[in-house]
């Protein structure tokens, strides 16, 4: 996962964002991805229950 974050950092650091901003954006993206994964897990649990 760390390697993936480094790739994201490299993509975001091309002039548009400071490193701090890039980290914040990545954190927000990861939070959203985690929430979506949790939601999918809940839906699977409901179907199997």
Short mmCIF file of C-alpha atoms in Angstrom, two decimals:
data_model
loop_
_atom_site.label_atom_id
_atom_site.label_comp_id
_atom_site.label_asym_id
_atom_site.label_seq_id
_atom_site.Cartn_x
_atom_site.Cartn_y
_atom_site.Cartn_z
CA UNK A 1 0.00 0.00 0.00
CA UNK A 2 2.87 2.38 0.75
CA UNK A 3 4.19 2.05 -2.80
CA UNK A 4 0.78 2.95 -4.15
CA UNK A 5 0.73 6.07 -1.97
CA UNK A 6 4.14 7.10 -3.29
CA UNK A 7 2.80 6.84 -6.82
CA UNK A 8 -0.17 9.00 -5.87
CA UNK A 9 2.17 11.50 -4.22
CA UNK A 10 4.31 11.70 -7.36
CA UNK A 11 1.21 12.25 -9.50
CA UNK A 12 -0.16 14.97 -7.23
CA UNK A 13 3.10 16.81 -6.66
CA UNK A 14 3.46 17.97 -10.26
CA UNK A 15 3.06 21.70 -9.50
CA UNK A 16 -0.60 21.68 -8.55
CA UNK A 17 -0.25 20.70 -4.90
CA UNK A 18 2.24 21.21 -2.11
CA UNK A 19 3.30 17.93 -0.43
CA UNK A 20 1.00 18.76 2.51
CA UNK A 21 -1.97 19.30 0.20
CA UNK A 22 -1.16 16.12 -1.70
CA UNK A 23 -1.14 14.15 1.57
CA UNK A 24 -4.51 15.64 2.55
CA UNK A 25 -6.01 14.75 -0.83
CA UNK A 26 -4.67 11.19 -0.61
CA UNK A 27 -6.05 10.84 2.92
CA UNK A 28 -9.48 12.00 1.74
CA UNK A 29 -9.40 9.57 -1.19
CA UNK A 30 -8.38 6.71 1.09
CA UNK A 31 -11.13 7.59 3.58
CA UNK A 32 -13.72 7.49 0.81
CA UNK A 33 -12.36 4.19 -0.53
CA UNK A 34 -12.49 2.69 2.98
CA UNK A 35 -16.07 3.89 3.48
CA UNK A 36 -17.12 2.40 0.13
CA UNK A 37 -15.46 -0.92 1.01
CA UNK A 38 -17.19 -0.94 4.40
CA UNK A 39 -20.53 -0.24 2.72
CA UNK A 40 -20.00 -3.10 0.26
CA UNK A 41 -19.14 -5.42 3.16
CA UNK A 42 -22.34 -4.40 4.95
CA UNK A 43 -24.42 -5.10 1.84
CA UNK A 44 -22.80 -8.53 1.49
CA UNK A 45 -23.48 -9.25 5.16
CA UNK A 46 -27.15 -8.27 4.74
CA UNK A 47 -27.55 -10.55 1.73
CA UNK A 48 -25.95 -13.52 3.45
CA UNK A 49 -27.95 -13.01 6.68
#
